[in-house]
Amino acid sequence: MRHIAICLAVAAAALSVVGCKLDDGTSRDTDRPARTLWREVSWYMDDMMPICRHLAALDAMLSPEWSDIADKLEVRYFDDATITVDEEGNYDISIFGSYDRVAAHYRIATAGQPASEDNPWQVIYTADLAEADMVLTRDDAGLHLDLAADYHRRECYHRAAIDLNYTVDKNRARIGVTVGGGEGRIGDMEDNPSYTIAYDIAAPLKYDSSYSLMSAEVEIVYDDFIGHTTDRVRVTVDRGYATYEYM
């Protein structure tokens, strides 16, 4: 899990000093506060993408449609992992990083079947800085992931409900994952936060083969409960370049 370097509580204090609007014109770089918010949101989304890819890959491996390339998918997406599965279809997956150290761990109750409304997956995820409980299900619109994560070092949390879609290139045994929509909320303390950042995915988040975000539209609402300010920003990503619109 990437170390998150920017503390929004500090940004909130700075904003409460200079004024009540992000784009008050007192800074030579009026997009800087918007970039700070987007950086925070995009870091959380980027941290979620490996989870989405792993869950999508396992779902494809268990789907009869892709059973003939299940071994190839496992080699491609779990080559740095050890996988054990019990008779009830509970997967225990350890993802290894540098120095043969476990970078992330999944406990996934699949019942040996792909995710569905009748077979929601219960997922427990742990990493250096985070632990998360997730539920993955599917309907006619695709996969839906409900996430509750706690990041202990920063004492902050992330709640999200996002829509996933994936495609499988059978010839290359490659999966393309798109975050099609959804929403989330980030804060320092869930019970009594000093700030929250709510986001709504207005246009799908699409990543290239190197997992860089290439296109998206996300609306962000920042509430500072200490300075009593609220700011709204729309971020549009086109070919990897982000632009900002204050709302």
Protein backbone atom coordinates (compact mmCIF):
# COMPACT_ATOMS: atom_id res chain seq x y z
CA MET A 1 0.00 0.00 0.00
CA ARG A 2 1.42 3.37 -0.98
CA HIS A 3 2.37 5.76 1.81
CA ILE A 4 -0.03 8.68 1.65
CA ALA A 5 1.99 11.83 2.14
CA ILE A 6 -0.48 14.73 2.23
CA CYS A 7 -2.53 15.37 5.34
CA LEU A 8 -5.82 17.06 4.54
CA ALA A 9 -6.19 18.21 8.10
CA VAL A 10 -3.21 20.52 7.55
CA ALA A 11 -4.73 21.70 4.29
CA ALA A 12 -7.99 22.37 6.10
CA ALA A 13 -6.23 24.57 8.63
CA ALA A 14 -4.48 26.48 5.86
CA LEU A 15 -7.75 27.00 4.00
CA SER A 16 -9.50 28.26 7.10
CA VAL A 17 -6.83 30.97 7.38
CA VAL A 18 -6.84 32.26 3.81
CA GLY A 19 -10.59 32.21 3.25
CA CYS A 20 -13.71 30.16 2.81
CA LYS A 21 -13.39 29.33 -0.88
CA LEU A 22 -10.81 27.20 -2.62
CA ASP A 23 -10.58 29.57 -5.59
CA ASP A 24 -10.44 32.87 -3.72
CA GLY A 25 -7.74 34.19 -6.09
CA THR A 26 -5.20 34.97 -3.37
CA SER A 27 -2.87 32.25 -4.62
CA ARG A 28 -0.90 32.47 -7.82
CA ASP A 29 -1.86 28.86 -8.45
CA THR A 30 -5.63 28.69 -8.00
CA ASP A 31 -5.71 24.99 -8.98
CA ARG A 32 -3.41 23.92 -6.18
CA PRO A 33 -6.17 23.24 -3.58
CA ALA A 34 -8.17 21.32 -6.21
CA ARG A 35 -5.10 19.27 -7.08
CA THR A 36 -4.61 18.52 -3.39
CA LEU A 37 -8.13 17.13 -3.14
CA TRP A 38 -7.80 15.17 -6.37
CA ARG A 39 -4.44 13.76 -5.29
CA GLU A 40 -6.03 12.48 -2.10
CA VAL A 41 -8.99 10.89 -3.91
CA SER A 42 -6.88 9.46 -6.75
CA TRP A 43 -4.45 7.90 -4.29
CA TYR A 44 -7.28 6.01 -2.66
CA MET A 45 -8.63 4.95 -6.06
CA ASP A 46 -5.17 3.88 -7.22
CA ASP A 47 -4.80 1.83 -4.05
CA MET A 48 -8.10 0.12 -4.84
CA MET A 49 -7.15 -0.86 -8.38
CA PRO A 50 -4.88 -3.81 -7.46
CA ILE A 51 -7.71 -5.09 -5.27
CA CYS A 52 -10.17 -4.71 -8.15
CA ARG A 53 -7.82 -6.50 -10.56
CA HIS A 54 -7.21 -9.39 -8.17
CA LEU A 55 -10.93 -9.85 -7.48
CA ALA A 56 -11.79 -9.57 -11.17
CA ALA A 57 -9.09 -12.10 -12.07
CA LEU A 58 -10.32 -14.59 -9.49
CA ASP A 59 -13.91 -14.08 -10.65
CA ALA A 60 -12.83 -14.81 -14.23
CA MET A 61 -10.85 -17.87 -13.11
CA LEU A 62 -14.01 -19.28 -11.49
CA SER A 63 -16.31 -18.43 -14.41
CA PRO A 64 -17.10 -21.32 -16.77
CA GLU A 65 -16.72 -18.91 -19.71
CA TRP A 66 -13.00 -18.56 -19.04
CA SER A 67 -12.23 -21.94 -17.47
CA ASP A 68 -9.90 -22.93 -20.30
CA ILE A 69 -7.54 -20.02 -19.54
CA ALA A 70 -7.92 -20.05 -15.76
CA ASP A 71 -4.34 -21.32 -15.33
CA LYS A 72 -3.00 -18.56 -17.57
CA LEU A 73 -4.93 -15.92 -15.65
CA GLU A 74 -3.51 -17.25 -12.40
CA VAL A 75 0.04 -17.04 -13.77
CA ARG A 76 -0.49 -13.49 -15.01
CA TYR A 77 -2.29 -11.99 -12.01
CA PHE A 78 -1.09 -14.14 -9.13
CA ASP A 79 2.47 -14.94 -10.16
CA ASP A 80 3.73 -13.17 -7.02
CA ALA A 81 1.27 -14.94 -4.73
CA THR A 82 0.56 -18.15 -2.90
CA ILE A 83 -3.02 -19.42 -3.07
CA THR A 84 -4.72 -22.04 -0.95
CA VAL A 85 -8.38 -22.98 -1.11
CA ASP A 86 -10.40 -25.17 1.22
CA GLU A 87 -13.30 -27.47 0.45
CA GLU A 88 -15.84 -24.69 1.01
CA GLY A 89 -14.27 -22.41 -1.58
CA ASN A 90 -12.54 -20.07 0.86
CA TYR A 91 -9.47 -18.61 -0.80
CA ASP A 92 -6.42 -17.59 1.20
CA ILE A 93 -4.13 -15.44 -0.98
CA SER A 94 -0.84 -13.85 0.04
CA ILE A 95 0.69 -11.32 -2.36
CA PHE A 96 4.46 -11.04 -1.99
CA GLY A 97 6.48 -7.88 -2.49
CA SER A 98 10.20 -7.26 -2.24
CA TYR A 99 12.41 -9.45 -0.07
CA ASP A 100 9.73 -12.20 -0.09
CA ARG A 101 7.62 -10.14 2.24
CA VAL A 102 3.82 -10.39 2.27
CA ALA A 103 2.59 -7.06 0.92
CA ALA A 104 -1.12 -7.89 0.99
CA HIS A 105 -3.36 -10.72 2.09
CA TYR A 106 -6.86 -11.74 1.04
CA ARG A 107 -9.36 -14.05 2.68
CA ILE A 108 -12.18 -14.53 0.16
CA ALA A 109 -15.27 -16.64 0.70
CA THR A 110 -16.36 -17.59 -2.84
CA ALA A 111 -18.17 -20.92 -2.31
CA GLY A 112 -16.15 -21.98 -5.36
CA GLN A 113 -18.33 -19.89 -7.68
CA PRO A 114 -18.11 -16.47 -9.36
CA ALA A 115 -19.71 -13.56 -7.55
CA SER A 116 -23.46 -13.10 -8.02
CA GLU A 117 -26.52 -11.80 -6.20
CA ASP A 118 -27.03 -15.29 -4.80
CA ASN A 119 -23.33 -15.75 -4.05
CA PRO A 120 -21.87 -12.49 -2.71
CA TRP A 121 -18.19 -12.75 -1.93
CA GLN A 122 -17.09 -11.82 1.57
CA VAL A 123 -13.56 -10.43 1.41
CA ILE A 124 -11.12 -9.56 4.19
CA TYR A 125 -8.06 -7.63 3.01
CA THR A 126 -5.00 -6.62 5.01
CA ALA A 127 -1.86 -4.71 4.05
CA ASP A 128 0.82 -2.66 5.81
CA LEU A 129 -1.27 0.46 6.31
CA ALA A 130 -4.81 -0.77 5.84
CA GLU A 131 -7.37 -3.40 6.53
CA ALA A 132 -10.67 -3.68 4.74
CA ASP A 133 -13.90 -5.63 4.74
CA MET A 134 -15.50 -5.94 1.30
CA VAL A 135 -18.52 -7.49 -0.35
CA LEU A 136 -18.43 -8.26 -4.07
CA THR A 137 -21.64 -9.09 -5.90
CA ARG A 138 -22.98 -9.06 -9.45
CA ASP A 139 -26.17 -8.14 -11.23
CA ASP A 140 -27.05 -7.41 -14.86
CA ALA A 141 -25.03 -4.16 -14.73
CA GLY A 142 -21.84 -5.87 -13.64
CA LEU A 143 -19.86 -6.26 -10.45
CA HIS A 144 -20.42 -4.11 -7.36
CA LEU A 145 -17.83 -3.68 -4.63
CA ASP A 146 -18.71 -2.31 -1.20
CA LEU A 147 -15.58 -1.33 0.68
CA ALA A 148 -14.90 -0.32 4.28
CA ALA A 149 -11.22 0.38 4.92
CA ASP A 150 -9.23 1.76 7.83
CA TYR A 151 -5.77 3.27 7.37
CA HIS A 152 -4.20 3.05 10.79
CA ARG A 153 -1.08 5.17 10.42
CA ARG A 154 -3.07 8.22 9.36
CA GLU A 155 -6.05 7.32 11.53
CA CYS A 156 -8.37 7.81 8.62
CA TYR A 157 -11.00 5.77 6.86
CA HIS A 158 -12.45 5.14 3.42
CA ARG A 159 -15.95 3.94 2.58
CA ALA A 160 -16.91 3.25 -1.02
CA ALA A 161 -19.51 1.56 -3.19
CA ILE A 162 -18.24 1.27 -6.75
CA ASP A 163 -19.29 -0.45 -9.96
CA LEU A 164 -16.76 -2.65 -11.74
CA ASN A 165 -16.64 -4.10 -15.20
CA TYR A 166 -13.95 -6.25 -16.72
CA THR A 167 -13.20 -7.68 -20.11
CA VAL A 168 -11.05 -10.70 -20.87
CA ASP A 169 -8.70 -10.94 -23.84
CA LYS A 170 -8.73 -14.70 -24.23
CA ASN A 171 -5.79 -14.83 -26.63
CA ARG A 172 -3.47 -12.92 -24.29
CA ALA A 173 -5.18 -13.99 -21.04
CA ARG A 174 -5.41 -10.36 -20.03
CA ILE A 175 -8.12 -8.56 -18.06
CA GLY A 176 -9.16 -4.94 -18.50
CA VAL A 177 -10.87 -3.43 -15.46
CA THR A 178 -13.01 -0.28 -15.51
CA VAL A 179 -14.50 1.52 -12.54
CA GLY A 180 -17.82 2.39 -14.11
CA GLY A 181 -19.35 4.52 -11.35
CA GLY A 182 -20.04 4.80 -7.68
CA GLU A 183 -19.17 6.97 -4.75
CA GLY A 184 -17.04 7.11 -1.65
CA ARG A 185 -16.14 9.08 1.42
CA ILE A 186 -12.76 9.72 3.06
CA GLY A 187 -12.24 11.20 6.50
CA ASP A 188 -9.86 11.34 9.43
CA MET A 189 -12.29 9.94 12.01
CA GLU A 190 -15.57 8.30 11.14
CA ASP A 191 -17.41 9.10 14.38
CA ASN A 192 -16.27 12.70 14.85
CA PRO A 193 -14.35 13.83 11.75
CA SER A 194 -12.57 17.15 11.41
CA TYR A 195 -12.96 16.86 7.63
CA THR A 196 -14.49 14.60 5.00
CA ILE A 197 -13.93 14.29 1.29
CA ALA A 198 -16.89 12.81 -0.59
CA TYR A 199 -16.49 11.81 -4.23
CA ASP A 200 -18.89 10.74 -6.94
CA ILE A 201 -17.70 9.02 -10.13
CA ALA A 202 -19.56 10.79 -12.93
CA ALA A 203 -17.71 9.14 -15.84
CA PRO A 204 -15.84 5.81 -15.78
CA LEU A 205 -12.27 5.59 -14.56
CA LYS A 206 -10.30 3.97 -17.38
CA TYR A 207 -6.71 2.82 -16.98
CA ASP A 208 -4.15 1.88 -19.63
CA SER A 209 -2.12 -1.35 -19.72
CA SER A 210 0.41 0.12 -17.27
CA TYR A 211 -2.46 0.99 -14.88
CA SER A 212 -2.16 4.75 -15.35
CA LEU A 213 -5.47 6.60 -15.20
CA MET A 214 -6.28 7.91 -18.68
CA SER A 215 -9.87 9.18 -18.45
CA ALA A 216 -12.41 9.95 -15.74
CA GLU A 217 -14.78 12.52 -14.34
CA VAL A 218 -15.08 12.80 -10.57
CA GLU A 219 -16.98 15.31 -8.47
CA ILE A 220 -15.49 16.05 -5.06
CA VAL A 221 -17.03 17.75 -2.03
CA TYR A 222 -14.68 18.80 0.76
CA ASP A 223 -16.22 19.62 4.16
CA ASP A 224 -14.02 21.22 6.80
CA PHE A 225 -15.81 20.93 10.14
CA ILE A 226 -13.23 23.03 11.97
CA GLY A 227 -13.16 25.99 9.58
CA HIS A 228 -16.82 25.45 8.68
CA THR A 229 -16.22 25.55 4.93
CA THR A 230 -17.47 23.46 2.04
CA ASP A 231 -15.87 23.35 -1.40
CA ARG A 232 -16.81 21.53 -4.57
CA VAL A 233 -14.55 20.56 -7.45
CA ARG A 234 -15.16 18.65 -10.67
CA VAL A 235 -12.08 16.85 -12.00
CA THR A 236 -11.95 15.69 -15.61
CA VAL A 237 -9.13 13.44 -16.80
CA ASP A 238 -8.56 13.23 -20.55
CA ARG A 239 -5.63 11.21 -21.92
CA GLY A 240 -4.05 11.28 -18.49
CA TYR A 241 -4.27 15.07 -18.04
CA ALA A 242 -6.48 16.45 -15.26
CA THR A 243 -8.41 19.73 -15.41
CA TYR A 244 -10.37 21.31 -12.57
CA GLU A 245 -13.66 23.19 -12.34
CA TYR A 246 -14.85 24.78 -9.12
CA MET A 247 -18.59 24.37 -8.61
